[in-house]
XYZ file of C-alpha atoms in Angstrom:
775
model
C 97.069 29.290 18.782
C 100.870 29.057 19.407
C 102.869 29.936 23.022
C 104.557 33.506 21.514
C 101.109 34.366 19.658
C 99.025 34.320 23.185
C 102.051 35.988 24.766
C 101.996 38.736 21.679
C 98.023 39.000 22.800
C 98.366 38.642 26.350
C 100.978 41.712 26.508
C 98.704 44.047 23.438
C 95.860 43.048 26.793
C 97.332 44.643 29.478
C 98.563 47.739 27.561
C 95.669 48.192 25.825
C 94.498 47.812 29.449
C 97.119 50.621 31.242
C 96.276 53.116 28.231
C 92.825 53.108 29.073
C 93.108 53.755 33.036
C 96.246 56.730 31.336
C 93.051 58.351 28.633
C 90.442 58.134 32.236
C 92.679 60.128 34.714
C 92.760 57.338 37.279
C 95.378 55.638 38.700
C 93.188 52.665 40.408
C 94.982 48.865 40.303
C 94.473 46.910 37.236
C 95.005 43.397 37.012
C 96.712 41.542 34.670
C 95.886 37.758 33.509
C 98.928 36.666 33.015
C 98.917 33.543 34.284
C 99.138 32.040 31.232
C 101.129 34.203 29.932
C 103.802 33.542 32.673
C 103.562 29.594 32.843
C 104.965 29.991 29.187
C 107.466 32.766 30.323
C 108.338 31.584 33.549
C 112.076 31.847 35.019
C 114.680 34.131 36.381
C 115.262 37.614 35.364
C 118.283 38.261 34.183
C 117.844 41.839 33.206
C 115.438 44.926 32.974
C 115.650 47.174 29.879
C 113.950 50.403 29.557
C 112.652 51.672 26.623
C 110.696 55.054 25.305
C 112.158 56.527 28.413
C 113.675 60.844 26.935
C 113.203 62.863 30.144
C 113.161 60.292 32.802
C 116.320 57.609 33.489
C 116.287 54.885 33.154
C 116.948 54.153 37.036
C 114.021 55.913 37.876
C 111.800 53.739 35.906
C 114.009 50.495 37.805
C 113.410 52.657 41.157
C 109.554 52.337 40.814
C 110.274 48.414 40.892
C 109.411 45.391 42.409
C 111.214 43.341 40.621
C 115.113 43.276 40.299
C 117.672 40.653 38.171
C 117.753 37.212 39.959
C 114.717 37.626 40.616
C 111.728 34.972 39.508
C 109.155 35.949 37.392
C 105.423 36.666 38.355
C 102.184 38.009 37.354
C 101.701 39.537 41.218
C 104.734 41.855 41.075
C 104.741 42.748 37.404
C 100.899 43.860 38.853
C 102.031 45.969 41.835
C 104.853 47.181 39.504
C 102.609 48.349 36.934
C 100.439 50.167 39.414
C 104.406 51.673 41.145
C 104.838 53.213 37.752
C 101.365 54.138 36.719
C 100.996 56.193 40.932
C 103.731 58.763 39.014
C 101.495 60.576 37.150
C 105.030 60.843 35.729
C 103.872 57.623 32.801
C 100.849 58.072 30.268
C 100.555 54.464 29.606
C 103.004 51.283 30.592
C 103.241 47.907 29.351
C 105.778 44.869 30.185
C 106.975 42.059 28.177
C 109.896 38.995 29.229
C 110.712 36.822 26.810
C 114.874 34.610 27.704
C 115.129 36.015 30.759
C 115.173 40.236 29.721
C 111.722 41.787 31.076
C 111.525 45.833 29.313
C 109.424 48.097 30.811
C 108.381 50.207 27.566
C 106.656 53.873 29.535
C 105.267 57.330 27.114
C 106.166 59.814 29.821
C 103.158 62.696 30.011
C 104.565 65.454 28.248
C 105.532 69.124 30.421
C 103.693 71.644 31.221
C 105.627 74.680 29.139
C 103.331 77.517 29.269
C 99.520 77.655 31.895
C 97.177 81.053 30.318
C 93.957 81.717 30.230
C 91.427 83.430 28.001
C 88.287 84.311 28.300
C 88.070 85.956 31.892
C 87.773 89.641 32.989
C 86.710 89.592 36.538
C 89.524 87.209 38.664
C 92.827 88.009 36.837
C 95.344 85.541 35.793
C 97.759 85.967 39.238
C 94.330 85.182 40.763
C 93.152 81.966 39.272
C 97.370 81.123 38.658
C 97.290 80.569 42.775
C 94.889 78.941 42.648
C 95.976 75.731 40.244
C 97.930 72.335 40.998
C 99.711 72.573 38.257
C 103.149 75.002 36.979
C 105.160 75.490 34.106
C 107.970 73.399 34.177
C 105.709 70.526 36.300
C 104.374 66.553 35.218
C 100.843 67.300 32.746
C 98.134 65.253 34.033
C 95.197 64.445 33.146
C 93.417 64.103 36.844
C 95.772 67.369 38.446
C 93.319 69.394 34.748
C 89.834 68.531 36.190
C 91.024 69.798 39.566
C 91.979 72.344 39.183
C 89.790 73.346 36.774
C 87.397 72.873 40.074
C 89.183 74.804 42.016
C 88.473 77.651 39.474
C 84.386 77.198 39.028
C 85.309 77.614 42.899
C 86.271 80.234 42.766
C 83.627 81.611 39.923
C 81.344 80.536 42.441
C 82.257 82.308 45.663
C 82.400 85.639 43.213
C 78.522 84.474 42.599
C 78.750 83.714 38.828
C 77.076 79.919 39.438
C 76.621 79.390 35.014
C 80.449 79.790 34.380
C 81.878 76.836 32.299
C 86.077 76.285 31.604
C 87.229 74.413 29.419
C 91.123 73.005 29.166
C 92.691 72.985 25.319
C 96.019 71.145 25.243
C 98.285 72.543 22.344
C 101.113 69.736 21.307
C 104.451 71.245 21.515
C 107.476 69.586 20.347
C 109.973 67.586 22.929
C 106.796 66.251 24.345
C 106.419 69.458 25.903
C 102.438 71.089 25.799
C 100.720 73.875 26.360
C 97.648 74.133 28.901
C 94.897 76.750 28.261
C 91.903 76.376 30.419
C 89.178 79.282 28.366
C 86.837 80.634 30.590
C 82.842 81.809 29.920
C 82.260 83.920 32.909
C 78.679 84.058 32.494
C 76.570 86.675 33.651
C 76.830 87.420 38.026
C 74.620 84.310 39.721
C 72.006 87.409 41.453
C 69.862 86.703 44.527
C 65.753 87.247 42.879
C 64.284 86.892 47.207
C 65.091 85.767 50.252
C 62.913 84.819 53.131
C 62.827 84.439 56.963
C 60.449 82.248 58.332
C 59.619 82.625 61.538
C 60.806 85.846 63.143
C 57.980 86.838 64.887
C 59.535 90.218 66.667
C 61.252 91.618 63.494
C 58.943 91.745 60.276
C 61.799 90.549 57.258
C 62.918 94.052 56.084
C 63.837 94.874 59.541
C 66.179 91.681 59.193
C 67.180 92.263 55.965
C 68.546 95.415 56.866
C 70.835 93.684 59.082
C 72.317 90.764 56.429
C 75.034 92.111 53.900
C 73.399 89.812 51.296
C 70.393 92.274 49.724
C 68.368 91.660 46.669
C 69.623 91.978 43.495
C 67.822 95.187 41.334
C 69.328 96.876 38.238
C 70.404 99.983 40.641
C 73.429 98.095 42.832
C 75.676 98.877 40.225
C 78.957 99.400 43.326
C 77.796 96.747 45.117
C 78.479 92.935 44.719
C 76.394 91.807 48.454
C 73.741 90.833 45.426
C 75.744 87.747 43.827
C 75.480 84.287 45.576
C 78.065 84.226 47.865
C 78.276 81.120 49.908
C 80.187 82.174 52.518
C 78.973 85.541 53.130
C 75.656 83.940 53.502
C 77.289 81.814 55.680
C 78.743 84.910 58.375
C 74.752 86.928 57.033
C 73.805 84.021 59.675
C 76.331 84.921 62.423
C 75.630 88.675 61.396
C 71.186 87.445 62.781
C 73.289 85.723 65.793
C 74.956 88.870 67.360
C 71.392 90.747 66.533
C 69.332 88.436 68.347
C 71.664 88.527 71.267
C 71.874 92.063 71.235
C 68.122 92.460 71.411
C 67.489 89.979 74.469
C 66.883 87.464 72.390
C 70.034 84.777 74.620
C 67.655 81.049 73.387
C 67.684 82.669 69.260
C 69.073 79.983 66.561
C 69.337 80.371 62.977
C 67.851 76.789 62.249
C 68.530 76.883 58.309
C 69.585 78.724 55.345
C 68.403 77.136 51.623
C 69.697 78.359 48.855
C 68.110 77.534 46.168
C 69.280 77.949 42.266
C 66.926 78.981 40.330
C 65.775 76.511 36.632
C 68.205 79.534 34.710
C 70.381 79.065 36.884
C 70.379 83.176 36.496
C 69.440 83.551 40.576
C 69.160 82.280 44.274
C 65.693 82.029 46.427
C 67.667 82.168 50.104
C 65.578 81.538 53.258
C 67.040 81.749 56.779
C 64.440 79.441 59.339
C 64.929 81.497 62.786
C 63.798 80.461 66.006
C 63.868 83.460 68.622
C 63.462 82.464 71.369
C 61.879 83.916 74.747
C 63.624 87.344 75.099
C 64.940 88.335 78.364
C 66.160 91.545 80.494
C 69.433 91.481 82.705
C 68.808 90.854 86.587
C 71.122 90.520 89.647
C 75.008 90.894 88.053
C 77.677 90.846 90.538
C 81.490 90.075 90.732
C 82.961 87.261 92.131
C 86.772 87.340 93.150
C 88.914 84.539 93.398
C 92.152 86.048 93.856
C 92.521 87.849 97.336
C 93.656 91.329 96.582
C 90.817 91.942 94.104
C 87.573 93.596 95.693
C 84.985 92.677 94.489
C 82.934 95.518 94.532
C 85.299 98.051 93.603
C 85.502 96.935 90.529
C 80.954 96.314 90.132
C 81.340 100.574 88.694
C 82.982 99.109 85.283
C 80.119 96.880 84.651
C 77.460 99.494 82.539
C 74.710 97.552 82.767
C 71.511 97.563 84.619
C 68.967 95.678 86.016
C 66.246 95.075 83.536
C 66.965 96.884 80.531
C 66.771 93.481 77.654
C 69.930 91.607 78.221
C 72.850 92.440 75.433
C 75.105 90.080 75.021
C 77.712 92.814 72.978
C 77.252 95.073 76.980
C 78.530 91.397 78.465
C 81.784 91.094 75.834
C 82.533 95.286 76.757
C 81.838 94.338 80.262
C 84.466 91.471 80.456
C 87.304 94.058 79.124
C 87.036 96.203 81.446
C 86.851 94.154 84.282
C 90.040 92.990 82.130
C 92.008 95.799 81.155
C 91.125 97.303 85.123
C 92.763 93.997 86.605
C 94.805 93.610 84.156
C 96.695 97.350 85.063
C 96.846 96.619 89.114
C 99.861 93.757 88.099
C 97.304 90.277 87.236
C 98.549 89.663 84.087
C 97.328 85.905 84.487
C 93.827 85.944 84.732
C 90.330 84.313 83.374
C 87.960 86.138 83.860
C 84.526 83.783 82.599
C 80.680 85.485 82.773
C 77.890 82.974 83.627
C 74.230 83.200 82.980
C 71.321 82.168 84.262
C 68.280 81.683 82.495
C 65.179 82.398 84.539
C 62.406 81.932 82.031
C 59.382 82.678 84.725
C 60.492 85.810 85.373
C 62.189 86.550 81.689
C 65.985 87.421 83.252
C 68.922 86.201 82.611
C 70.707 86.925 86.123
C 74.733 87.047 85.711
C 78.144 86.610 87.469
C 81.743 87.408 86.694
C 83.891 84.626 88.540
C 87.535 86.373 87.901
C 90.243 83.608 88.439
C 94.010 83.325 88.407
C 94.581 81.801 84.699
C 97.737 79.485 83.952
C 101.460 82.033 83.640
C 102.148 82.026 80.293
C 105.244 84.283 79.299
C 106.097 85.116 75.949
C 108.870 82.485 74.270
C 109.440 84.758 71.459
C 106.973 86.983 68.842
C 107.601 85.631 64.180
C 106.704 87.910 61.752
C 105.589 86.217 58.304
C 104.359 87.151 55.078
C 105.807 90.117 54.949
C 108.462 90.486 51.703
C 109.079 94.206 51.814
C 108.861 95.344 55.197
C 111.402 95.082 57.866
C 110.440 93.203 60.538
C 111.053 95.254 63.523
C 108.168 98.002 61.736
C 106.382 95.094 62.402
C 107.383 94.537 66.023
C 107.631 98.105 67.250
C 104.669 97.637 67.027
C 104.023 95.197 69.891
C 102.127 96.100 73.205
C 104.805 93.211 74.665
C 108.065 91.952 74.185
C 110.109 88.369 74.862
C 109.764 86.848 78.229
C 106.518 89.580 78.643
C 103.967 88.023 81.072
C 101.672 87.468 78.158
C 98.212 89.289 77.773
C 95.219 89.137 75.642
C 94.459 92.693 75.583
C 98.230 93.583 75.100
C 97.976 91.280 71.800
C 94.912 92.670 70.889
C 95.746 95.835 70.799
C 99.362 94.781 69.204
C 97.256 93.906 66.428
C 94.881 96.950 66.132
C 98.892 98.631 66.009
C 99.659 96.305 63.088
C 96.695 97.325 61.733
C 96.514 101.170 61.383
C 99.791 101.075 59.742
C 97.644 100.451 56.574
C 100.874 99.277 55.011
C 99.172 95.078 55.201
C 96.017 93.523 53.228
C 95.188 91.507 56.492
C 96.505 90.399 60.535
C 96.742 87.651 60.897
C 98.085 86.685 65.029
C 98.372 83.595 66.123
C 99.379 81.975 69.954
C 101.461 78.830 69.096
C 103.182 75.930 71.734
C 106.582 77.464 73.011
C 109.051 75.112 74.416
C 107.561 74.372 77.581
C 104.084 74.565 78.976
C 104.593 78.100 80.286
C 105.275 79.872 77.336
C 103.893 80.528 74.371
C 105.278 81.492 70.650
C 103.493 84.295 68.716
C 103.204 84.882 64.987
C 102.226 87.760 62.998
C 100.932 86.161 59.510
C 100.601 89.990 56.994
C 99.161 89.607 53.804
C 101.325 93.029 52.246
C 99.457 95.483 49.668
C 100.943 98.369 47.531
C 101.872 101.530 50.105
C 102.740 103.632 47.246
C 100.019 105.782 45.445
C 98.923 108.041 42.070
C 95.731 109.739 42.728
C 94.680 112.309 40.145
C 91.854 114.787 41.865
C 88.840 116.860 41.050
C 85.880 118.709 42.568
C 84.268 121.753 44.012
C 83.976 123.318 48.036
C 81.545 126.915 48.458
C 85.242 127.891 50.250
C 88.620 127.508 47.667
C 85.657 126.675 43.998
C 86.489 124.165 42.098
C 90.461 122.529 42.395
C 92.438 120.162 40.131
C 95.130 118.501 42.213
C 97.950 116.053 41.331
C 99.433 113.385 44.473
C 102.558 110.912 44.139
C 103.038 109.558 47.893
C 105.177 106.225 49.705
C 104.122 105.565 52.944
C 106.152 102.811 53.335
C 109.456 103.970 51.647
C 111.693 101.279 51.273
C 109.737 98.977 54.030
C 110.952 101.109 57.177
C 107.744 102.570 57.985
C 108.271 106.240 56.479
C 105.778 107.848 55.180
C 106.822 110.397 51.651
C 104.395 113.079 50.252
C 104.373 115.508 47.010
C 101.024 117.168 46.030
C 99.752 120.032 43.967
C 97.439 122.032 43.550
C 95.457 124.051 41.137
C 91.686 125.645 41.617
C 90.284 128.886 40.507
C 91.540 130.614 44.645
C 93.819 128.447 46.023
C 97.560 126.822 44.498
C 99.585 124.691 46.101
C 102.894 122.629 46.340
C 104.327 121.025 48.869
C 106.716 118.347 50.027
C 106.550 115.938 53.605
C 108.450 113.575 55.032
C 107.609 111.357 57.904
C 110.067 109.239 60.311
C 107.443 107.818 62.638
C 110.184 106.132 65.013
C 113.317 108.386 65.337
C 116.224 107.347 66.180
C 114.641 103.975 67.259
C 112.487 106.356 69.483
C 108.019 106.246 69.213
C 108.540 109.686 68.103
C 107.285 110.317 64.508
C 109.458 112.660 63.852
C 109.326 114.802 59.838
C 109.395 118.101 57.606
C 107.395 120.035 55.030
C 108.122 122.379 52.705
C 105.463 124.595 51.281
C 104.347 127.176 48.506
C 101.347 128.677 48.337
C 98.818 130.728 46.853
C 95.538 131.960 47.899
C 92.774 134.289 46.884
C 91.597 136.190 49.828
C 90.176 138.989 46.700
C 85.572 138.594 47.571
C 86.734 138.862 51.330
C 89.432 140.995 52.153
C 90.378 142.323 49.130
C 94.228 140.307 48.758
C 96.128 138.233 47.545
C 98.219 136.238 50.008
C 101.872 133.903 48.796
C 103.277 131.469 51.481
C 106.565 130.056 50.596
C 108.153 128.010 53.795
C 109.223 125.033 56.029
C 108.125 123.205 58.895
C 109.824 121.189 61.561
C 107.527 118.183 63.163
C 108.306 115.620 65.936
C 105.075 114.031 67.989
C 104.800 110.999 70.125
C 102.351 109.353 72.847
C 102.533 110.008 76.604
C 99.242 106.991 76.344
C 97.406 105.224 73.509
C 94.995 108.089 74.412
C 97.232 111.196 74.512
C 99.295 112.324 72.045
C 101.714 116.088 72.370
C 103.570 117.573 69.170
C 105.402 120.349 67.758
C 106.915 122.406 65.674
C 109.554 124.549 63.980
C 107.485 127.157 60.994
C 109.719 129.376 58.754
C 107.226 131.096 56.813
C 108.095 134.399 54.067
C 104.533 136.202 52.886
C 103.102 139.148 50.710
C 100.505 139.916 50.227
C 99.614 141.618 46.305
C 96.459 142.799 44.063
C 95.393 145.524 46.111
C 93.677 147.889 45.134
C 94.135 152.064 47.188
C 90.606 152.697 46.821
C 89.343 149.905 47.019
C 90.982 148.032 50.388
C 90.397 149.083 54.279
C 92.374 150.818 55.424
C 93.602 148.749 57.857
C 94.868 146.808 55.452
C 96.907 149.373 53.260
C 98.549 150.256 56.716
C 100.601 146.547 57.407
C 104.081 146.135 55.646
C 103.601 143.737 52.761
C 105.610 141.373 52.970
C 106.864 139.289 56.528
C 108.645 137.194 57.432
C 107.637 134.153 60.476
C 109.222 132.104 62.799
C 107.755 130.980 65.078
C 107.026 127.478 67.648
C 104.287 125.922 67.909
C 102.670 122.526 69.881
C 99.547 120.616 69.683
C 98.104 118.452 73.354
C 95.309 116.050 71.613
C 93.812 113.314 74.223
C 91.136 111.169 71.487
C 88.802 108.733 72.618
C 87.032 108.526 69.980
C 86.289 105.147 67.411
C 86.934 106.635 64.413
C 89.535 109.927 63.604
C 87.426 110.433 60.139
C 83.799 108.822 60.916
C 83.532 109.005 64.993
C 80.622 107.322 66.676
C 81.250 107.139 69.954
C 83.752 108.134 72.527
C 85.311 112.466 72.629
C 88.205 114.177 72.079
C 90.081 117.603 73.089
C 93.351 119.820 72.080
C 95.207 122.808 72.704
C 97.176 123.962 71.054
C 99.955 127.335 70.958
C 101.791 129.053 69.098
C 104.418 131.407 69.238
C 106.398 133.360 66.945
C 109.121 135.939 67.858
C 112.464 134.006 67.341
C 113.559 135.926 64.974
C 111.260 136.924 61.834
C 108.516 140.433 61.668
C 106.047 138.905 63.798
C 105.786 138.792 67.716
C 102.775 136.874 68.434
C 101.318 134.367 71.195
C 97.594 132.356 68.982
C 95.926 129.706 71.459
C 93.055 127.350 70.136
C 91.188 125.033 72.460
C 89.047 122.328 70.539
C 86.793 119.788 71.820
C 84.448 117.141 70.517
C 81.395 114.588 72.375
C 79.838 112.005 69.935
C 76.473 109.706 71.629
C 75.761 106.790 69.659
C 71.071 107.198 70.051
C 71.144 104.132 68.434
C 73.802 101.897 67.001
C 71.470 99.176 65.118
C 70.795 102.138 62.798
C 73.621 104.802 63.157
C 71.572 107.806 64.837
C 74.697 110.107 66.279
C 74.551 112.707 68.595
C 77.382 114.829 68.663
C 78.817 118.502 69.537
C 81.653 119.967 69.081
C 83.190 123.654 70.341
C 85.859 125.853 69.520
C 87.529 129.276 70.963
C 90.893 130.584 70.344
C 92.993 134.261 71.170
C 95.749 135.339 69.639
C 97.272 138.999 70.587
C 100.283 140.901 69.837
C 104.043 140.979 71.676
C 104.998 144.998 70.661
C 103.118 144.708 66.926
C 99.020 144.849 66.331
C 98.223 141.330 64.318
C 97.475 141.095 61.273
C 94.469 140.044 59.449
C 96.054 136.637 58.214
C 96.794 136.135 61.136
C 93.957 136.513 62.862
C 90.990 134.284 63.273
C 88.175 133.871 60.649
C 84.381 132.258 60.969
C 81.958 131.869 58.649
C 81.964 128.698 56.314
C 82.601 125.235 57.223
C 83.227 126.647 61.199
C 80.270 128.317 60.660
C 77.304 127.569 58.392
C 74.550 130.171 57.341
C 77.374 132.460 56.643
C 79.831 132.687 54.217
C 83.187 132.281 54.433
C 84.469 135.204 57.123
C 81.404 136.278 57.076
C 81.329 136.933 60.342
C 83.255 139.216 62.804
C 84.927 142.644 62.581
C 84.069 144.224 59.127
C 85.181 147.681 57.729
C 83.028 150.127 57.366
C 83.827 151.393 53.780
C 85.290 149.630 52.515
C 82.754 145.701 54.130
C 85.656 143.669 54.139
C 86.036 141.074 56.691
C 88.895 141.970 58.807
C 89.112 138.676 61.007
C 89.294 138.641 65.027
C 91.811 138.560 67.502
C 88.953 135.739 69.736
C 86.788 133.269 68.423
C 84.233 130.806 69.429
C 82.293 128.493 67.462
C 80.028 125.736 68.662
C 78.334 122.968 66.977
C 75.259 120.551 67.583
C 74.481 117.584 64.560
C 72.468 114.547 64.346
C 73.527 111.857 61.914
C 70.614 109.219 60.292
C 70.256 107.177 58.070
C 67.358 107.964 55.292
C 65.804 105.076 55.358
C 67.105 103.783 52.436
C 68.759 100.793 51.393
C 72.812 100.446 53.007
C 74.625 100.664 49.892
C 73.507 103.972 48.904
C 75.686 105.623 51.676
C 73.315 108.294 52.212
C 72.949 109.597 55.766
C 71.082 112.784 56.659
C 71.926 116.009 59.035
C 70.176 118.588 61.028
C 71.813 121.003 63.291
C 72.429 123.781 65.070
C 75.585 125.923 64.788
C 76.384 129.254 66.468
C 79.744 131.342 67.346
C 81.172 134.464 66.964
C 84.392 136.276 66.570
C 85.916 140.118 67.920
C 88.792 141.819 68.372
C 90.672 144.077 65.546
C 94.739 146.203 66.403
C 94.854 149.959 65.554
C 90.916 150.055 64.492
C 89.537 153.477 64.610
C 86.180 154.420 66.244
C 83.914 154.559 64.170
C 85.396 153.060 61.427
C 85.511 149.141 61.904
C 81.633 146.460 62.923
C 82.736 144.796 65.642
C 79.426 143.809 67.584
C 81.372 140.099 69.262
C 77.033 139.665 69.185
C 76.446 135.854 68.922
C 75.057 134.728 65.218
C 73.315 131.121 65.220
C 71.877 128.434 61.994
C 70.194 126.244 61.777
C 70.365 123.404 58.852
C 69.650 120.215 56.858
C 72.014 118.163 54.976
C 73.173 114.854 52.958
C 76.619 113.643 53.073
C 76.956 110.310 50.734
C 80.429 108.200 51.249
C 80.730 107.489 47.292
C 82.985 105.068 45.184
C 84.209 108.772 44.208
C 85.003 110.732 47.359
C 82.340 112.437 50.119
C 80.052 114.210 49.060
C 78.070 117.397 51.024
C 75.677 119.112 50.640
C 73.711 121.668 53.520
C 70.690 123.704 53.700
C 70.905 126.424 56.312
C 69.270 129.362 57.345
C 70.429 131.991 59.838
C 69.035 132.779 63.327
C 71.170 135.185 65.310
C 72.980 137.219 63.050
C 74.038 140.964 62.576
C 73.144 143.332 59.343
C 76.530 143.652 58.311
C 77.609 139.564 58.143
C 77.009 137.497 54.395
C 74.483 134.827 54.464
C 75.217 131.492 52.854
C 72.030 129.385 52.775
C 73.720 126.299 50.619
C 76.633 125.052 50.767
C 78.238 122.365 48.449
C 80.906 120.049 49.254
C 82.337 117.575 46.915
C 86.261 114.871 46.215
C 87.708 112.989 44.105
C 89.421 110.506 43.444
C 90.236 108.263 40.246
């Protein structure tokens, strides 16, 4: 074989090796056996020519070479150049040839991705999958990156409980060396949880521990939850839930030794086994406080610790004690404190002694506050919720409260507040990372209530108007007894102050024929403003201008007192509400209390003059936090009196229905003897004692039971003649049971009650249903 043929064959081997590497998607070094060829073609490189490139400039190729014109031809440098070009990911094939001082570099460019598409995906939308991909349109296609993206997609499906999912990437060749990349997805069936086992548990049985964790065993009726699908992140969270549960029950040495998930041979379900070590159960021993700050009296802080000796150890109570001490000492002006509880186990007596040490922590100040992640919401909307400003002494409690206030805006999917090092050791940077969510709402509603009958509802709302945190709402309600349209706007920081101001414009039509033999129309508007004195104490003010009219009054059936009233009148009233609220939730409270005082004075113009006062309060006590047994009491009272005028039926208080179960709406109080019409009372009071408890069903049913006892009454009517009305003012009472369901379609409540203290003229009600939906 002549030298020329040897050189050609050797180049063919080099090209074949490079092409094989490209097809395999690798960039591993390729050793070129070019010693013999180099000996035949040794000499200086006079010129380098790049061939085959269309999109990539020759200068770019030359920049990656380890040789240049004027260098001696060297096999090792050619090998290094080949590896450098392949490592760029720009080329599918690279080959070299050298003849008479000319080094030719032949390249085959990787194509450019024109478009990425997904087919077969229903559970995970395109935007969710795209966010995980490394590849993007107008990026160079490489087989390695495609396989990496396939694994990322599969991981997303595994985290959503679909381990049987498969992904097949398809490449569609286009002109100009472009390709469309299509990921064909077969999502498969959700991978369920066939059985959950616990090993090592003695104090609590498997059923009790199953109620603690989020993961549940698969069942046909769990169609509204994904907790019965296997999720490794959820299993990790379950380990933490088990730890918290045992620590709150006194098992301070508890450990989750392992959590093993075994896939069934048909890949349809998992068996999950938690192996635990319970350890010994402890009670609280001696509790003391040691203060290393001279001006802080440790003994005066002891009442803040709600831990009693000999009760079962509870890690949550220890955390609560640290928070209480931190807040109390912080209120005394000590921003830089460090409170650490030290635990001393005594295994012989089964007790744990606690010592809370109050030490002066390092002095750190807030250098600046950075807000990231907000695209639509203005920075100032987030910053004004902070309880810290630049230059303040750093306080972890204030930072936590700031985070809670930002979350309460309900503008963001997630809120993360991080502390970063500042320019100096005594400074810190607070970074607020938010992820926005949709704040616009279009709602269509339908429902049924015992008070209002069937109704339909249409609403449009934007809770973060123009990113300024403003709330704009328009609602339409059409029901069998009520029709309403109202427009509402709220500016949460009026004139850049922490004052929520807004207005309402409305028109209502109410059918009161069943209760009082008349219909009422109200057209009006309201200006309002509110602010907070403290985190728990708030005050709001309002001015209302309203035109009222009565209609459809049957003179033969209606009460004389109603017929004596003017059928059209205007009310102009100012009012205020003072609220102190320490509940853990305003929607579904389980702990805490609240009190509310409101007054309304009518007489600033208009036809009516009166003063109306209401006082309400409630207390919620969790008897069993873990199992959600909650005892609650509520009470309310009110009084209205006319100033120079008699009060009207529509202005007085109606008792019954939702505020006194066992009686119809307006079923209690003064009543016309001749017509049976409810006239309302100038004074009322109501009260309720209720116990909410779980029904023992799986938590995903979201069903709770309740037993209750309500009491109350109403009395007092202006202008009544002797013997014309029933107005005893005697106390009424009822007992009952009920069920509440937080369904995906809205709350549903059913109550069965029986009046046990009543008058003959009262209107009773045994069954009460409330149903609402949103879709």
